[in-house]
XYZ file of C-alpha atoms in Angstrom:
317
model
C -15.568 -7.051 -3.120
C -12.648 -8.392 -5.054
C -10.782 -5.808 -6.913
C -10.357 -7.562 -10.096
C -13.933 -6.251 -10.809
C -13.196 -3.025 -10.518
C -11.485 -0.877 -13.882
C -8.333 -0.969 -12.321
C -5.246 -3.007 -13.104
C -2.046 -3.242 -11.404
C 1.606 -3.844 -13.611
C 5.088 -3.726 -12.191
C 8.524 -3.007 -14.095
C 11.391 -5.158 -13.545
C 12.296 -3.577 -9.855
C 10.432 -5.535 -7.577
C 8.080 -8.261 -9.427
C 8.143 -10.104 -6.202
C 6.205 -7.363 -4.140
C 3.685 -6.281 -7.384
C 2.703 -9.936 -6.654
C 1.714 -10.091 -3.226
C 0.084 -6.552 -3.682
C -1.823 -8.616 -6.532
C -2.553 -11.085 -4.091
C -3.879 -8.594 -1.006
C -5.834 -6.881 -4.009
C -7.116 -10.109 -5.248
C -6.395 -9.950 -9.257
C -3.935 -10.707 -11.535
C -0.485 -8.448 -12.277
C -1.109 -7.291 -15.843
C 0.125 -8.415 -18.697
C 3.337 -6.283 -19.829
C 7.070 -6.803 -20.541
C 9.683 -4.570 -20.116
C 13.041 -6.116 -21.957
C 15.840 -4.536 -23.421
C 16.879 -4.256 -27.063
C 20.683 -5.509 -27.999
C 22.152 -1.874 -27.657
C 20.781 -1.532 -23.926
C 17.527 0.605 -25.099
C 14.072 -0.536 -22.766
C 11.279 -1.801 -24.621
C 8.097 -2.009 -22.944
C 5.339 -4.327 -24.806
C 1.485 -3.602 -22.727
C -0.009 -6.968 -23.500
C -3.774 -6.414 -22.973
C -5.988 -2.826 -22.620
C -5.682 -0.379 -20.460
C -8.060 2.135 -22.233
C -10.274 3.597 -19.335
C -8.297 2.282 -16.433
C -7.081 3.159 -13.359
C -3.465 1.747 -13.503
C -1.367 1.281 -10.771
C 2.594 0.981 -11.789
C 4.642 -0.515 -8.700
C 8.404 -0.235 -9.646
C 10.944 1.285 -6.604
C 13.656 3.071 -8.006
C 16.202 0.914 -6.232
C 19.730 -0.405 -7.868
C 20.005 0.002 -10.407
C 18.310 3.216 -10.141
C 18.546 4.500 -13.996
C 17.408 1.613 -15.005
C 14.681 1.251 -13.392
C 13.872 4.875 -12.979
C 13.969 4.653 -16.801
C 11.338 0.932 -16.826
C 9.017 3.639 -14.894
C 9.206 6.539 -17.286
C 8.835 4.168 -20.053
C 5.796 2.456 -18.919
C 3.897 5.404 -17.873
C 3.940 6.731 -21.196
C 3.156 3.975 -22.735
C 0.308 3.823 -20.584
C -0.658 7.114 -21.020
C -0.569 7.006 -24.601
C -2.677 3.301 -24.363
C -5.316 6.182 -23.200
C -5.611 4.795 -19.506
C -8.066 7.244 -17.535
C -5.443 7.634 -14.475
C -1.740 6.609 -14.138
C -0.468 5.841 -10.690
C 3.132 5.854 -9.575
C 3.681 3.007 -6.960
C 7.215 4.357 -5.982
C 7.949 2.030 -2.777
C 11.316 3.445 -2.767
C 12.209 6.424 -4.152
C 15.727 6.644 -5.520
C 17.636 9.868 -5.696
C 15.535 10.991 -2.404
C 18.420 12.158 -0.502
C 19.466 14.949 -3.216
C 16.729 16.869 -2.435
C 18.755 20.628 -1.514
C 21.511 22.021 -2.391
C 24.323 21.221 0.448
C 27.128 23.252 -1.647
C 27.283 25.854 -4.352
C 26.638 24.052 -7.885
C 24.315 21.239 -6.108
C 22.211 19.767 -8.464
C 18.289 18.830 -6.790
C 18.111 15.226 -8.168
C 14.961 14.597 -6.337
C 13.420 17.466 -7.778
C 14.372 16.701 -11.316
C 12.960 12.772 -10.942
C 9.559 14.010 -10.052
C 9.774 16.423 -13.074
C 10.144 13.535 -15.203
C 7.741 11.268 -13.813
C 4.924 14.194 -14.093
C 6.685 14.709 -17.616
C 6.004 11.147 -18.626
C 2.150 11.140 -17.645
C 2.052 9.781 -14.118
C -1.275 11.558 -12.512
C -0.375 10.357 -8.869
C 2.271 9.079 -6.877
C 2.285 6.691 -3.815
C 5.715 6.416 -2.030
C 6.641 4.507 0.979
C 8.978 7.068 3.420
C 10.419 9.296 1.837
C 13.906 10.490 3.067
C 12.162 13.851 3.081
C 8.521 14.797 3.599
C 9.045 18.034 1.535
C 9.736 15.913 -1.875
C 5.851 15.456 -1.640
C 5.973 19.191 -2.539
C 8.197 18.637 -5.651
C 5.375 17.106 -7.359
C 2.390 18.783 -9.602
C 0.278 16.053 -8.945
C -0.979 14.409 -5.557
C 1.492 12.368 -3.095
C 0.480 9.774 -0.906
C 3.103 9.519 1.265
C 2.829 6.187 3.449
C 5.090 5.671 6.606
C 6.972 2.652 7.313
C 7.053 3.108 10.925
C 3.946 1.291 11.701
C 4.645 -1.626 9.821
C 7.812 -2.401 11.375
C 6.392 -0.903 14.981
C 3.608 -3.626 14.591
C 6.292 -6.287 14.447
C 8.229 -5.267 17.736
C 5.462 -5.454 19.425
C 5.088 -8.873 19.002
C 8.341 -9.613 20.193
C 7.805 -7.906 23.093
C 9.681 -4.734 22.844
C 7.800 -2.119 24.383
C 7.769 0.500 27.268
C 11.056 -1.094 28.256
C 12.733 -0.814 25.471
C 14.558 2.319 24.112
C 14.196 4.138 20.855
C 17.216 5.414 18.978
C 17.637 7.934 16.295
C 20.989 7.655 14.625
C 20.791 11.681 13.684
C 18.909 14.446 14.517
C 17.509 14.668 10.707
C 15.377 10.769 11.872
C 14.135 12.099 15.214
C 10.003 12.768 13.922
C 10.824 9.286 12.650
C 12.348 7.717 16.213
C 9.639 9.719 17.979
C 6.821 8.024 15.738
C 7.976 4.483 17.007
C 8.908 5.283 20.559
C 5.031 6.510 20.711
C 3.781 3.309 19.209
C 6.080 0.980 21.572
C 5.727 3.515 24.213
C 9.217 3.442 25.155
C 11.490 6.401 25.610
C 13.466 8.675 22.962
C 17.180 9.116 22.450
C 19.119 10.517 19.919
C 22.993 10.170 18.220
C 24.865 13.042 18.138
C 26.793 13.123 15.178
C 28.447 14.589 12.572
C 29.329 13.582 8.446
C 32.694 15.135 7.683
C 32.211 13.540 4.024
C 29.189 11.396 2.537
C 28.958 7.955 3.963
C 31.251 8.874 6.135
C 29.543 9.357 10.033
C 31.623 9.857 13.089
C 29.332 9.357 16.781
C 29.609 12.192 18.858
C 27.506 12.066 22.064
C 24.610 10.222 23.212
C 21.131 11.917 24.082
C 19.598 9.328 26.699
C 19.622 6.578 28.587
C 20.389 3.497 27.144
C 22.100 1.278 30.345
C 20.515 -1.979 30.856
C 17.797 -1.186 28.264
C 17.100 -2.749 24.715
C 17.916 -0.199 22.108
C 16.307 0.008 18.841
C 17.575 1.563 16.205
C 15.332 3.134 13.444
C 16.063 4.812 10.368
C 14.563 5.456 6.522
C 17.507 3.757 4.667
C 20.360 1.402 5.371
C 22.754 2.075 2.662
C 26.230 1.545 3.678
C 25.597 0.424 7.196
C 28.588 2.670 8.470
C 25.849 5.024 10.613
C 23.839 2.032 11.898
C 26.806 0.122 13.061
C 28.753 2.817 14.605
C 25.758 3.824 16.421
C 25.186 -0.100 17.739
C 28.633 0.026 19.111
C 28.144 3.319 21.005
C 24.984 1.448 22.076
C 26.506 -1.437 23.468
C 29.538 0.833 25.033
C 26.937 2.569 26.662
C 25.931 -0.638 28.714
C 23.036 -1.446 26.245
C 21.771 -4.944 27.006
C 20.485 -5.389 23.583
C 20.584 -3.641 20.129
C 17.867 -3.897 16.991
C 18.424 -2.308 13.708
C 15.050 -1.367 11.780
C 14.810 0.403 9.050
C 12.084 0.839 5.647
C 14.490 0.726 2.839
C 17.508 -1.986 2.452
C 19.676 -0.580 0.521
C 22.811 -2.342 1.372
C 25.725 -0.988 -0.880
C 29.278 -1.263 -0.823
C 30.616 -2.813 2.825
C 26.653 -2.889 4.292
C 26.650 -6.629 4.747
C 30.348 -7.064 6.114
C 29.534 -4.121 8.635
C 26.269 -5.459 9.855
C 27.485 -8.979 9.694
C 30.286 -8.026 12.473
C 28.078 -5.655 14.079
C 26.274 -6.465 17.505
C 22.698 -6.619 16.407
C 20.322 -9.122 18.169
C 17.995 -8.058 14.803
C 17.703 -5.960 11.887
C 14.333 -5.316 10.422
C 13.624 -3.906 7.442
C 10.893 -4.356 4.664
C 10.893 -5.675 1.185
C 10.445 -1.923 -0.936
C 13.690 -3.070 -2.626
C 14.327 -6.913 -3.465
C 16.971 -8.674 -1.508
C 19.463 -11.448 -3.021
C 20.101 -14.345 -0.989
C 23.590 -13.017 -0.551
C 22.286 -10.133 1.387
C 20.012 -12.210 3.642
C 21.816 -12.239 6.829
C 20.586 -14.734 9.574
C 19.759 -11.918 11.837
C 18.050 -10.814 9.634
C 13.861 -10.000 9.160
C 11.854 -8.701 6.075
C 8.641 -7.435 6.662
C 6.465 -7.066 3.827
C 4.792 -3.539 3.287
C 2.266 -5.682 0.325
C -0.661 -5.106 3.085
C -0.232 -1.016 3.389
C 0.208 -0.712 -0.580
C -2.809 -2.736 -1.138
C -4.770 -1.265 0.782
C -4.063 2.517 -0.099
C -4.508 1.557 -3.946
C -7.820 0.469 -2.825
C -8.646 3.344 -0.902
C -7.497 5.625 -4.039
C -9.089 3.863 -6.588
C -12.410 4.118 -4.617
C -11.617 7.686 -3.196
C -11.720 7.288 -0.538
C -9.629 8.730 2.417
C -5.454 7.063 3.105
C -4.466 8.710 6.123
C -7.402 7.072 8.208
C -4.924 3.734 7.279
C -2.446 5.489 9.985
C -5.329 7.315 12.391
C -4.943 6.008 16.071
């Protein structure tokens, strides 16, 4: 049964139009009719250009760069949904921005993470789907149910069919990413090991020891975010000073700031793989470089929440 039958409509801000399409497509309707523009001055204005009255509406919009503005498209548009009187609101979040401010490190630490999901219940959203979050306890920062879907199997799927498997090594670049590492060694069923490290300042990483053995093997590298690259990189080079025969970077979220794409362009990957949560420019697309889309696992958990029906048996077995 197509879903464009169904009271349920799907709209996207200006964060990733690109991936609201092929989530249109898997779904097998149209992206609704709304525009999100800004007045002269900067202010948003968000025009909803057909009914929503009695709908289940689905609002895909990652709060990627730049993240106040599109954290801002999101708050916007779920109010203006809600007060279009649309029976339920739902958050498509593939990347949730502010995610790693989500304790307090230091005395007089503000929780960002905590304070975004105040505002997006503020604004009317009645659920929230996010693709990995840098922590699973930000699900518990929300009022209002989470469905939290991993990126692991996606990009575990994908490895496969290149043939990297029980002979292959896993790598988590911290101890924080080790449920994460673990998840895809299981899948590949290859062995775990683990970077030491420690962060004297933020995006600032400094490789201490190596948990493992990596000699002669194919390493893969897996993490939630690549933001400046500094961790990934460092950690490749320990890899391949380690007698690694072969290095892969994967992670779910490309968010490539600052010196990313110098570092990773002189680092010794064979691949990186991420997936398209956040919208790449051509500038960033290395040519070692894969994008997986995650369209598929958001498609089908919209369908399984519009119906009710259950999302984890999408990751079951």
């Amino acid at each position: 049964m197509k879903a464009s039958r169904w009271r349920m409509k799907l709209f996207t801000g200006n964060a990733n139009p690109c991936l609201a399409e092929e989530i249109a497509k898997y779904l097998g309707m149209p992206v609704g009719d709304a525009k999100v523009s800004r007045f002269s001055d900067g202010e948003i204005n968000c025009v909803i250009d057909e009914s929503v009255r009695g709908v289940d509406v689905f609002v895909v919009q990652p709060t990627c760069s730049p993240v106040n503005d599109n954290l801002m498209e999101l708050l916007i548009m779920i109010d203006a949904f809600r007060r279009a009187s649309a029976s339920r609101i739902n958050a498509v979040i593939p990347y949730y921005g502010y995610a790693r401010q989500d304790r307090k490190s230091k005395a007089r630490d503000p929780i960002t993470a905590k304070l975004v999901s105040n505002l997006i219940v503020e604004a009317g959203a009645q659920r929230v789907v996010a693709v990995d979050l840098h922590a699973n306890q930000i699900q518990g920062f929300f009022d209002i149910p989470v469905d939290h879907l991993p990126g692991v199997p996606t990009i575990a799927e994908y490895l496969k069919a290149q043939g990297l498997n029980e002979t292959s090594v896993v790598l988590s670049p911290d101890v924080g990413g080790v449920t994460r590492a673990r998840d895809l060694a299981a899948k590949l069923g290859a062995p775990l090991a683990i970077v030491d490290k420690r962060r004297p300042e933020p995006n600032v990483s400094e490789v201490m020891n190596i948990i493992g053995d990596v000699e002669g093997k194919s390493v893969i590298i897996v993490d939630d975010i690549i933001d400046t690259a500094g961790t990934l990189c460092m950690a490749a080079e320990a890899m391949k000073e380690k007698g690694a025969l072969k290095v892969y970077g994967c992670c779910t979220h490309p968010v490539f700031s600052g010196p990313a794409i110098d570092r990773l362009s002189r680092a010794p990957f064979e691949e990186i793989v991420v997936t398209n949560t956040i919208p790449l420019g051509e500038e960033k697309r290395l040519p070692n470089l894969t994008v997986l889309s995650v369209a598929p696992l958001i498609g089908e958990a919209i369908l399984r929440i519009h119906e009710d029906l259950s999302v984890s048996k999408l990751f079951e077995g």
